[in-house]
Coordinates of C-alpha atoms in Angstrom, one line a residue:
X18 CA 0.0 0.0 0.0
X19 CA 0.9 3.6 -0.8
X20 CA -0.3 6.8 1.1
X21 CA -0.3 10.6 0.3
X22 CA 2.2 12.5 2.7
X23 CA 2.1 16.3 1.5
X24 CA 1.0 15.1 -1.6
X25 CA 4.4 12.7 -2.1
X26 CA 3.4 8.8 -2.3
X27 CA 5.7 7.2 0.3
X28 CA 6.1 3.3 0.5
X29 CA 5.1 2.7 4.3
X30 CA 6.9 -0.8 4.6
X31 CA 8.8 -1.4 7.5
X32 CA 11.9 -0.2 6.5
X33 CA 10.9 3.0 5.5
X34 CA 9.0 3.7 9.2
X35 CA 12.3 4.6 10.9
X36 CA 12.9 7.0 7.9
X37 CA 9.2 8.9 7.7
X38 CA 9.9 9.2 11.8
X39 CA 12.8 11.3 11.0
X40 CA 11.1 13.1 8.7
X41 CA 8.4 14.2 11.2
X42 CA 11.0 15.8 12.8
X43 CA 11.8 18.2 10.4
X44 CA 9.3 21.0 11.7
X45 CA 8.2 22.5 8.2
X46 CA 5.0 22.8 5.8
X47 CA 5.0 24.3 2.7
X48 CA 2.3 25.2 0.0
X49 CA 2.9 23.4 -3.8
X50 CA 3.6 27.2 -4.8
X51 CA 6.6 27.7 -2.8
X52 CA 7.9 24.3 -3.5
X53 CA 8.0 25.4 -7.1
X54 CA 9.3 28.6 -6.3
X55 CA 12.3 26.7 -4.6
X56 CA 12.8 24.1 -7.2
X57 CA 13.0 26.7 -10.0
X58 CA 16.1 28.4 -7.4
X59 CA 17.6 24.7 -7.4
X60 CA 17.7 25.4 -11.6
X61 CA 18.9 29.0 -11.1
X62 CA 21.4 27.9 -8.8
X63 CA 22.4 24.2 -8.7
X64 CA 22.0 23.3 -12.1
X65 CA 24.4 26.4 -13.9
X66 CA 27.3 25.6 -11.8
X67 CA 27.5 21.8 -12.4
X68 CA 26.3 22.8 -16.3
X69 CA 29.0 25.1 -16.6
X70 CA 31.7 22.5 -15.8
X71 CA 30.4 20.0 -18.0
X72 CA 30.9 22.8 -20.4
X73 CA 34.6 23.2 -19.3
X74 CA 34.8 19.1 -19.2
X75 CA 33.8 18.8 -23.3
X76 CA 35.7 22.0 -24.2
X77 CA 38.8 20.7 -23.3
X78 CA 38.3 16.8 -23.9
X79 CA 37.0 17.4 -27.7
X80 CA 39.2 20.6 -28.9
X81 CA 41.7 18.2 -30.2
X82 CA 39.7 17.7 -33.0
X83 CA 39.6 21.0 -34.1
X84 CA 43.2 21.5 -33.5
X85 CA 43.6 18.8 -36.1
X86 CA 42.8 21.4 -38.8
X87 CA 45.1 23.7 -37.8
X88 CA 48.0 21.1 -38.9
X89 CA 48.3 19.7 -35.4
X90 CA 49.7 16.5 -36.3
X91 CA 52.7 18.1 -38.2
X92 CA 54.0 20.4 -35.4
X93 CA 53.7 17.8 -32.8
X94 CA 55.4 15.6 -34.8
X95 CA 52.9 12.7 -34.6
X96 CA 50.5 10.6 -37.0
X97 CA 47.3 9.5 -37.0
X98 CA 47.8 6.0 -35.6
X99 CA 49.7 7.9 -32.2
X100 CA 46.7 10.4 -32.2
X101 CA 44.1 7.5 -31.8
X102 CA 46.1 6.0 -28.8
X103 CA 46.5 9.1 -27.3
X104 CA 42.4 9.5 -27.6
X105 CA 42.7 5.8 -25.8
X106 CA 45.0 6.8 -23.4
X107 CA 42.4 9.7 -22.4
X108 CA 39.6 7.4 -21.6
X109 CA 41.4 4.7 -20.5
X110 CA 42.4 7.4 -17.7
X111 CA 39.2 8.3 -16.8
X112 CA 37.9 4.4 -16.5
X113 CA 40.8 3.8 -14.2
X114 CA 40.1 6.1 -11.7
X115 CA 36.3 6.5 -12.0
X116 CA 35.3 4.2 -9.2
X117 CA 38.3 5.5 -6.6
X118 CA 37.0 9.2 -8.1
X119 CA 33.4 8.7 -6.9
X120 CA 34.3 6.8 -3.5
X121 CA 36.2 9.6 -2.7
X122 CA 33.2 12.3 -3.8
X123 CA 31.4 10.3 -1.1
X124 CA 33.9 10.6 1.5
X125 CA 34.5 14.4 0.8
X126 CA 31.2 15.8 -0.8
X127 CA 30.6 17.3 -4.4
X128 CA 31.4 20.8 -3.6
X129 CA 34.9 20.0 -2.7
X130 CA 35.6 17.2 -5.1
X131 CA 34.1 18.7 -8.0
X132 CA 35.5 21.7 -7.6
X133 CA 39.1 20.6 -7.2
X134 CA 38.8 18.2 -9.9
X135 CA 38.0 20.8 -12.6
X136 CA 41.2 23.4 -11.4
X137 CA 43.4 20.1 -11.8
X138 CA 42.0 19.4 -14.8
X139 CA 42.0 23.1 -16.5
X140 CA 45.9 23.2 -15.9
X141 CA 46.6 20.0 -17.5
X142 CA 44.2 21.8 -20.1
X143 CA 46.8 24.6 -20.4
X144 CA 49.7 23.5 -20.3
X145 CA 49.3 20.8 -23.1
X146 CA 49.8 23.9 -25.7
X147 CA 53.4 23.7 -24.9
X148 CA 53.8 19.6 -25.9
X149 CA 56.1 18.3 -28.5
X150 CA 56.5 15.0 -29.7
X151 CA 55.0 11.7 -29.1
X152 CA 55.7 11.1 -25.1
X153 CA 54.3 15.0 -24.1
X154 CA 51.1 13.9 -26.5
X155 CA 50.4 10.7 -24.6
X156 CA 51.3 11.6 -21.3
X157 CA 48.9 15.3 -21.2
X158 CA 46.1 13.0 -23.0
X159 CA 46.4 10.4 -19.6
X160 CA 47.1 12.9 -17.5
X161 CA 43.5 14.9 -18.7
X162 CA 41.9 11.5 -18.6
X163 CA 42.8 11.1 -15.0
X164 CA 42.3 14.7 -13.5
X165 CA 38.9 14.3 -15.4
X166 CA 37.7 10.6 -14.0
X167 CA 33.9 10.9 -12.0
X168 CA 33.3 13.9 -12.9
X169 CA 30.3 13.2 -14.8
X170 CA 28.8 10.6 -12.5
X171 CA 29.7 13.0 -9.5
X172 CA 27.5 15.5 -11.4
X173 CA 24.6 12.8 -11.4
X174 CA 24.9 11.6 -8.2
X175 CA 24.7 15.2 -6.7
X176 CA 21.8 15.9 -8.9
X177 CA 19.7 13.1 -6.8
X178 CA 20.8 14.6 -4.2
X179 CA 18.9 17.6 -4.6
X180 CA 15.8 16.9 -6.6
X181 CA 12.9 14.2 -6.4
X182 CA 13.0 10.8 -8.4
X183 CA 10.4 12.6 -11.3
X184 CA 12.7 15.6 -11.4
X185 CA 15.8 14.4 -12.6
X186 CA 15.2 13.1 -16.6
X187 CA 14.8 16.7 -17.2
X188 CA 18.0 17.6 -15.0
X189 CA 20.4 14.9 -16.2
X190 CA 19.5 16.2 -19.5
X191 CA 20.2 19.7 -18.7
X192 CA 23.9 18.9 -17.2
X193 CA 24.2 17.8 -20.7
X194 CA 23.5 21.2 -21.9
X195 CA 27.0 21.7 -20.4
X196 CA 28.4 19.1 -23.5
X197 CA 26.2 19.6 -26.2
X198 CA 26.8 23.8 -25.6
X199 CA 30.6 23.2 -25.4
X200 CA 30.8 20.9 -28.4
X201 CA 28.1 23.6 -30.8
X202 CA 30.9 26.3 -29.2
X203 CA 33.9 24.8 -29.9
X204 CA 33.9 24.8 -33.4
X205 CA 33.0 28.4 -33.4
X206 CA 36.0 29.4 -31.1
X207 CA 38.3 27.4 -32.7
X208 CA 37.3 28.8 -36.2
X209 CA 37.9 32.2 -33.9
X210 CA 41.1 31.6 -32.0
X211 CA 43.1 29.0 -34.8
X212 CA 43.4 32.4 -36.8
X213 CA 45.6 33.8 -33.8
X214 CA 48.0 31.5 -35.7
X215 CA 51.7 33.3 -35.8
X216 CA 50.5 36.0 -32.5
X217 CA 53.5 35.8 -30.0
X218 CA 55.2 32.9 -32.4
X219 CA 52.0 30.2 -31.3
X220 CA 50.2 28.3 -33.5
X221 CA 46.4 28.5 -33.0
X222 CA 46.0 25.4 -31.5
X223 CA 48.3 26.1 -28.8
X224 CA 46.5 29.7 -28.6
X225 CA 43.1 27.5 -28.0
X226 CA 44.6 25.2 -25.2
X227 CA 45.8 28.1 -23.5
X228 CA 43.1 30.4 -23.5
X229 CA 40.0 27.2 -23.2
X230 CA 42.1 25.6 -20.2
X231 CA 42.8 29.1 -18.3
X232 CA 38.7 29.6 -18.5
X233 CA 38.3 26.0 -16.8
X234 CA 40.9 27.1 -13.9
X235 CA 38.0 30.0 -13.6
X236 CA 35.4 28.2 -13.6
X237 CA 36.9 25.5 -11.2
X238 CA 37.5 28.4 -8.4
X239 CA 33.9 29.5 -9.2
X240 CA 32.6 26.2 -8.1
X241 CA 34.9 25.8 -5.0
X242 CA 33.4 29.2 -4.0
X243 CA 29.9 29.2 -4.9
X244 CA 28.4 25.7 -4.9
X245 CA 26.3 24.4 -1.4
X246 CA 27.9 21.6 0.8
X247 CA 24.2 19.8 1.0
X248 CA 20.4 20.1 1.6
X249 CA 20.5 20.2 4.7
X250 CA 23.5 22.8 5.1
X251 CA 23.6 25.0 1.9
X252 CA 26.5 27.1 2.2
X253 CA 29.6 26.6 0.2
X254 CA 33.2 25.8 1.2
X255 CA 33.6 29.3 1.4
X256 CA 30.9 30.3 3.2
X257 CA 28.4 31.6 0.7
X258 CA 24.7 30.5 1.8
X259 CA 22.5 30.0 -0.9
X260 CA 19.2 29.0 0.6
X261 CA 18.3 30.5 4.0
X262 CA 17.3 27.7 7.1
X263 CA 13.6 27.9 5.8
X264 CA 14.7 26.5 2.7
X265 CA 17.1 24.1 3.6
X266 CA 14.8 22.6 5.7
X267 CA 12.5 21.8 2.7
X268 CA 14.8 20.5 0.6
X269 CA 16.4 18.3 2.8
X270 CA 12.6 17.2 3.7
X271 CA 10.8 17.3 0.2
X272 CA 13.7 14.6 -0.6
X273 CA 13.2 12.5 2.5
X274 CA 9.8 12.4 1.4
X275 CA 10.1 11.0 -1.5
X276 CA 12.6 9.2 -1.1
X277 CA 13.7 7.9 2.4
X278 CA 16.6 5.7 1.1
X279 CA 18.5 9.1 0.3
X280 CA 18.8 10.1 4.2
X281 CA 21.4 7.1 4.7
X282 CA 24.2 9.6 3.5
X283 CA 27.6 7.6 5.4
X284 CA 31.1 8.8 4.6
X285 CA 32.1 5.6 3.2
X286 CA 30.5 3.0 0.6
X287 CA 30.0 -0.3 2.3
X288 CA 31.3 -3.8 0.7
X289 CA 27.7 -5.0 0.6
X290 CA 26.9 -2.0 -1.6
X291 CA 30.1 -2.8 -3.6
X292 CA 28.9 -6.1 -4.2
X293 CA 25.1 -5.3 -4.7
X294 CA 26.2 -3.2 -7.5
X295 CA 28.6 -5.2 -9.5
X296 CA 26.5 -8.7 -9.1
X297 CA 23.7 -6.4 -10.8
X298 CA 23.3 -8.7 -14.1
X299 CA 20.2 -5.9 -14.9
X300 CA 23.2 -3.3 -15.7
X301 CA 24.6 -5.5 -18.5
X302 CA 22.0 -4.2 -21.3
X303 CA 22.8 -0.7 -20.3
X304 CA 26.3 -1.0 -20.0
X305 CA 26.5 -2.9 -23.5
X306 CA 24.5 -0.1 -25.3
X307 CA 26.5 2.3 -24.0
X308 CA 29.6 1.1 -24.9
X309 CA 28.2 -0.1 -28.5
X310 CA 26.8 3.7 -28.9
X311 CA 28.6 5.8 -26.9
X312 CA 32.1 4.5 -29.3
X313 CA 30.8 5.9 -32.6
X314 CA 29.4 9.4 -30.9
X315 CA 33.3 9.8 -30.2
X316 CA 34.5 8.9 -33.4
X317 CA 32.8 11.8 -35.1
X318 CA 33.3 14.1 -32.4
X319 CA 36.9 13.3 -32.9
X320 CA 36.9 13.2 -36.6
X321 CA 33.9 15.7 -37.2
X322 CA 35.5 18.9 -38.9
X323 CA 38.4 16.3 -40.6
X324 CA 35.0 14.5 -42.4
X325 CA 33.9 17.5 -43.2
X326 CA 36.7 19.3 -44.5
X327 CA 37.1 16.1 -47.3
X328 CA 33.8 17.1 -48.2
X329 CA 35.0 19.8 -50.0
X330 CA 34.7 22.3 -47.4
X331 CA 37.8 24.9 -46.0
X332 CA 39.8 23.2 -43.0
X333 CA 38.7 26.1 -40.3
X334 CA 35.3 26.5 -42.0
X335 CA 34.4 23.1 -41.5
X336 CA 35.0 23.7 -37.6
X337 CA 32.1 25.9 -37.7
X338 CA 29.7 23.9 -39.8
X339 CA 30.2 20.9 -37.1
X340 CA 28.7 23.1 -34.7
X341 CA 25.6 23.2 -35.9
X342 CA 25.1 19.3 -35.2
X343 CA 25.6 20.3 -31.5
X344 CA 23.3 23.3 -31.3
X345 CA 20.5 20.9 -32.6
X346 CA 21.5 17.9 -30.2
X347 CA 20.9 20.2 -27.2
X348 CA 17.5 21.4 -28.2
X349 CA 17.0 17.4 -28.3
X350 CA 18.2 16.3 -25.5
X351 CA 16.3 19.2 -23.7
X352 CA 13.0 17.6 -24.9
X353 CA 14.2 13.7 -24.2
X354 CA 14.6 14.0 -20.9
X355 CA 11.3 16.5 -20.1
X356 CA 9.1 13.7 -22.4
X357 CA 10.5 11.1 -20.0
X358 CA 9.9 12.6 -16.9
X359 CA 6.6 13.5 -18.4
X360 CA 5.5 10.5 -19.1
X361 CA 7.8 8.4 -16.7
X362 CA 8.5 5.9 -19.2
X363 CA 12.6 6.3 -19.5
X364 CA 13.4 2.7 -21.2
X365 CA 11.2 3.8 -24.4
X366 CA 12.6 7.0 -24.8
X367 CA 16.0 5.7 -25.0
X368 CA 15.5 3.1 -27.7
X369 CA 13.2 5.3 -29.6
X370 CA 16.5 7.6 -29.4
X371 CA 18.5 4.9 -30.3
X372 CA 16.8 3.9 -33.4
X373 CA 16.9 7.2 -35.2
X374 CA 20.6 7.3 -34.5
X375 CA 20.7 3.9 -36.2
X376 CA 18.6 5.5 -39.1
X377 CA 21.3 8.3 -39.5
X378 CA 24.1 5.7 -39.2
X379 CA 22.5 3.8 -42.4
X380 CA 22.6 7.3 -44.3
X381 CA 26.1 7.8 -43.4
X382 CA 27.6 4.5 -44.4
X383 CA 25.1 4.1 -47.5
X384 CA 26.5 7.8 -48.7
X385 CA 30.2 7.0 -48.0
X386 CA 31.2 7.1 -51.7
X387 CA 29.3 9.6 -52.5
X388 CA 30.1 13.0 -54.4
X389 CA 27.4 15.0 -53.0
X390 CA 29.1 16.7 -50.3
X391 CA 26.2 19.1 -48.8
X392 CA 24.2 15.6 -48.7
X393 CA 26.9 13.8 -46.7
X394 CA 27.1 17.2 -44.9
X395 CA 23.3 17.3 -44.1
X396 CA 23.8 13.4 -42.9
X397 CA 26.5 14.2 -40.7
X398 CA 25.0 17.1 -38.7
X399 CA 21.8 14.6 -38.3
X400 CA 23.6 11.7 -36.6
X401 CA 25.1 14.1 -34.3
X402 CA 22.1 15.8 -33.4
X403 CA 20.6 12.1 -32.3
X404 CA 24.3 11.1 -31.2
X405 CA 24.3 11.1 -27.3
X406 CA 20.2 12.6 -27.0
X407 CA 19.2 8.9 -25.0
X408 CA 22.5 9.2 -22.9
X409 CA 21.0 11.2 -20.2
X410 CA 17.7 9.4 -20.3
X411 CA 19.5 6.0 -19.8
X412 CA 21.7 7.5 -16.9
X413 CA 18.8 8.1 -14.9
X414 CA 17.2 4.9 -15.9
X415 CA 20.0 3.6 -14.0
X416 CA 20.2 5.8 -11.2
X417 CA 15.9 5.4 -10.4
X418 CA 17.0 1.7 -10.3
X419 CA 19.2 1.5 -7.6
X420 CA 18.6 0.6 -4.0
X421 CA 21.2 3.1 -1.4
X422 CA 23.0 6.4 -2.3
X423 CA 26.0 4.7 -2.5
X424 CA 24.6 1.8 -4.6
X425 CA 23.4 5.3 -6.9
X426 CA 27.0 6.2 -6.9
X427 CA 29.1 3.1 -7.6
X428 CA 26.2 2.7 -10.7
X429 CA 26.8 6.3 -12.0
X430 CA 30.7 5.7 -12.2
X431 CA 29.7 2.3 -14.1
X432 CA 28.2 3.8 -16.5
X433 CA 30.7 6.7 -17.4
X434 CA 33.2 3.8 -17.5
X435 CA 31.3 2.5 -20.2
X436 CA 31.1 5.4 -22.2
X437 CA 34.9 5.6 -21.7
X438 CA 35.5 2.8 -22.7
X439 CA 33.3 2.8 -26.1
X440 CA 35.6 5.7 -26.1
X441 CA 38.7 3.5 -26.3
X442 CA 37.0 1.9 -28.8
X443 CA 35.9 4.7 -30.9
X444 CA 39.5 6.0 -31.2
X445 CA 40.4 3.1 -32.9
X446 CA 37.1 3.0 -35.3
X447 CA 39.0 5.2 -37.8
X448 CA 41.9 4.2 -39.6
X449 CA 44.6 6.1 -41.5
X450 CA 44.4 3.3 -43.8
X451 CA 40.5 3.2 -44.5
X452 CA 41.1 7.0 -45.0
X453 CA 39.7 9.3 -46.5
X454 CA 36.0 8.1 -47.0
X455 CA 36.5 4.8 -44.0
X456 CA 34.0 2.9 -45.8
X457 CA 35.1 0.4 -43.0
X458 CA 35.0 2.7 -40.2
X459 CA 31.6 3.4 -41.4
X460 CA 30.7 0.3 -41.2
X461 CA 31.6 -0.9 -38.0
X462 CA 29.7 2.2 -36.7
X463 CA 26.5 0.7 -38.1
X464 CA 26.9 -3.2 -36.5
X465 CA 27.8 -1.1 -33.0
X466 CA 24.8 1.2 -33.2
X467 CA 23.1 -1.7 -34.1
X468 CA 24.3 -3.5 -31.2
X469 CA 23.2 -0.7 -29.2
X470 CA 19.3 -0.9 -30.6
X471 CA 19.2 -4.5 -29.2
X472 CA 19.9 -4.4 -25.8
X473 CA 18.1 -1.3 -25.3
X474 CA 14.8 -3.6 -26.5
X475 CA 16.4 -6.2 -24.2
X476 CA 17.0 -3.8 -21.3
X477 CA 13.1 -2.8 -21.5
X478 CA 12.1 -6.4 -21.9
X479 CA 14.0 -7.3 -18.3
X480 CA 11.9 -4.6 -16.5
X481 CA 8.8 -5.0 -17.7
X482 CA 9.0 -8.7 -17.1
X483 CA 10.8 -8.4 -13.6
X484 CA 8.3 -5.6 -12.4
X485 CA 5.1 -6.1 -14.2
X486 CA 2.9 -4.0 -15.5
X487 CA 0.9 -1.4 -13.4
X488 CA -1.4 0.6 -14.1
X489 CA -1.5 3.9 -11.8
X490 CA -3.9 7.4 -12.5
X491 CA -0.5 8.5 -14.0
X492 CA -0.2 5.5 -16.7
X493 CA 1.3 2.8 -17.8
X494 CA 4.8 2.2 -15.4
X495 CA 6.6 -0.8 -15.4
X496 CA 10.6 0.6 -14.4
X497 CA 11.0 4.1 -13.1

């Protein structure tokens, strides 16, 4: 049986009573007009500051591929096949310290951790303008990779932190603003900044590095000053205070309320959580699809303005037209994750996702040879427009299904692991030799994104066969 508590359904087993007792002891009532009023301060005020260092993460993870137009490989002094490892080096960074990232997020707290994560990794950021020669290339890209690791999971975990189970499609989707408006951005800057080529004897590239990794160093001291410790004590490290006691009190109880397992905050994961987590079988489907989808996404973002530029259009022009694949993909992911909060059905959404990227995929590969180049153009911008849109979606999919806070955490760092790693894939997916049209490349784009499409069918199957179907006065809701 369910009851209505403030107008929150609240399971009323028995291991929720001790929970809903402390709750009683927060001494506050609101109307559903100020709790609106509050959550739209949570997007004001939250949600900016963990968008704008995703925004600082993708600026300086993808601007390598726009400093391959500005002849990159030649003052280096490295090829293609050493540019794809060092791309592997970069994720394989991030997937070896993801877990030990996120263990140590729950130990510290996001405001700290974050924070301190995005200075470290906006002075790798800067100082990789000055590399030269194969060993500088592969140890910056690692050393980016590691400075980076959790950072993304971090941000999901401390978005359940602070909103309800219904609220966070939409905000998942929204810290991916932070991506998708650093990707559409970075062709424009770099079509902006790689003409500073020859100012103070730098090439434009290294002009991009410095001034893109000195903005993350900003933005990292932004966060360290600005962003709350928790709910329950909103003030930042440095003593800013965001929401006055009022307000803390109902966040900290409008969470409780709807979900009592997010009170158990400890300052450690425990093995049992450990081993909840990766005995899981019901991740496989989602960590397959994300490794199967999430490889090709960065093989274009990698090889983008390169694709475009053999299309017939000018090296630094082509960073621009990239662009506008991104600008689109935001507007999309935007509406993905508010139609799945909507209508609380996650595990269609990211199939139906899924499939048009398939769709775009099949256009690709079928217009490989083609001489068309504003049709292969036009396919291009589509498939990344539908690229990463059920990313988010999934994410939370995943995060609705887990049992404890930590449980939430250990499965967010999963997850970006296997995006990393169909990162370490996607590196590879390319091949000088397969250049310039990889009718290969293509190719094994299409059986990955196919790959993708299936267990995403399979991942809804296990759900709506494990929990049943049930019908509620909101619909149809068999997973969260």
């Amino acid at each position: 049986m369910d009851k209505q508590y403030e107008g929150v359904e609240v399971a009323t087993d028995s291991q929720n009573t001790e929970s809903i007792n402390e709750i009683d002891n927060i001494d506050v009532e609101w109307t559903p007009e100020e709790e609106k009023a509050l959550v739209r301060k949570l997007d004001r005020t939250i949600m900016p500051l963990l968008i704008l260092g995703f925004f600082a993460l993708q600026l300086d993870r993808g601007n390598i591929g726009n400093a391959l137009t500005d002849f990159f490989f030649r003052d280096v002094g490295i090829n293609q096949a050493q540019f794809n490892v060092g791309q592997q080096l970069l994720s394989l960074g991030i997937v070896l310290l993801e877990i030990p990232s996120n263990i140590i997020l729950y130990r510290v707290g996001p405001s700290l951790w974050i924070g301190c994560q995005i200075v470290a990794w906006g002075f790798v950021a800067t100082f990789q303008a000055f590399q030269k020669g194969l060993a500088s290339f592969l140890v910056t890209r690692l050393l980016l990779g590691l400075c980076e690791a959790g950072f993304i999971p971090a941000g999901f975990y401390t978005i359940t932190r602070w909103y309800k189970n219904d609220e966070i499609s939409k905000r998942f989707s929204w810290y991916f603003i932070g991506n998708m408006t650093a990707s559409g951005c970075s062709g424009l800057l770099a079509y902006a900044i790689l003409h500073m080529r020859g100012v103070a004897g730098l090439a434009g590239w290294q002009w991009m590095f410095l001034i893109e990794g000195m903005f993350t160093v900003v933005v990292g001291v932004l966060f360290l000053s600005l962003f709350p410790q928790n709910t329950a004590n909103p003030v930042s490290l440095l003593g800013v205070r965001l929401f006055n006691e009022r307000e803390a009190k109902i966040l900290t109880k409008r969470i409780l309320l709807n979900d009592p397992s997010k009170r158990d905050v400890k300052v450690h994961i425990s093995r049992q959580e450990m081993k909840n987590v990766f005995t899981n079988w019901k991740l496989l489907p989602h960590i397959i699809l994300t490794i199967a989808c999430i490889a090709p996404a960065g093989t274009m973002g990698s090889y983008a303005p390169t694709l475009v530029s053999s299309f017939g259009y000018e090296r630094l022009k082509s960073n621009a037209l990239v662009s506008i694949g991104y600008w689109i993909l935001m507007l999309v992911n935007i509406a993905w994750g508010t139609i799945a909060d909507k209508i609380r059905l996650r595990g269609p959404m990211v199939t139906f996702g899924l499939v048009i990227f398939w769709c775009f995929t099949l256009g690709n590969r079928l217009l490989v040879h083609s001489s068309d180049g504003k049709r292969r153009l036009a396919i291009l911008i589509c498939a990344l427009s539908f690229a990463q849109n059920w990313h988010p979606v999934n994410s939370s999919w995943v995060a609705l299904n887990a049992g404890t806070p930590g449980e939430r955490s250990i499965s967010m760092a999963i997850m970006i692991m296997s995006a990393n790693t169909g990162g370490i894939i996607g590196s590879q997916i390319f091949q000088a030799k397969d250049g310039p049209l990889y009718p290969v490349g293509w190719s094994v784009i299409l059986g990955l994104v196919t790959l993708g499409v299936i267990c995403s069918f399979l991942a809804n199957l296990q759900y709506f066969i494990m929990n049943g179907r049930k019908f509620t006065r909101k619909g149809l809701k068999y997973f969260p």
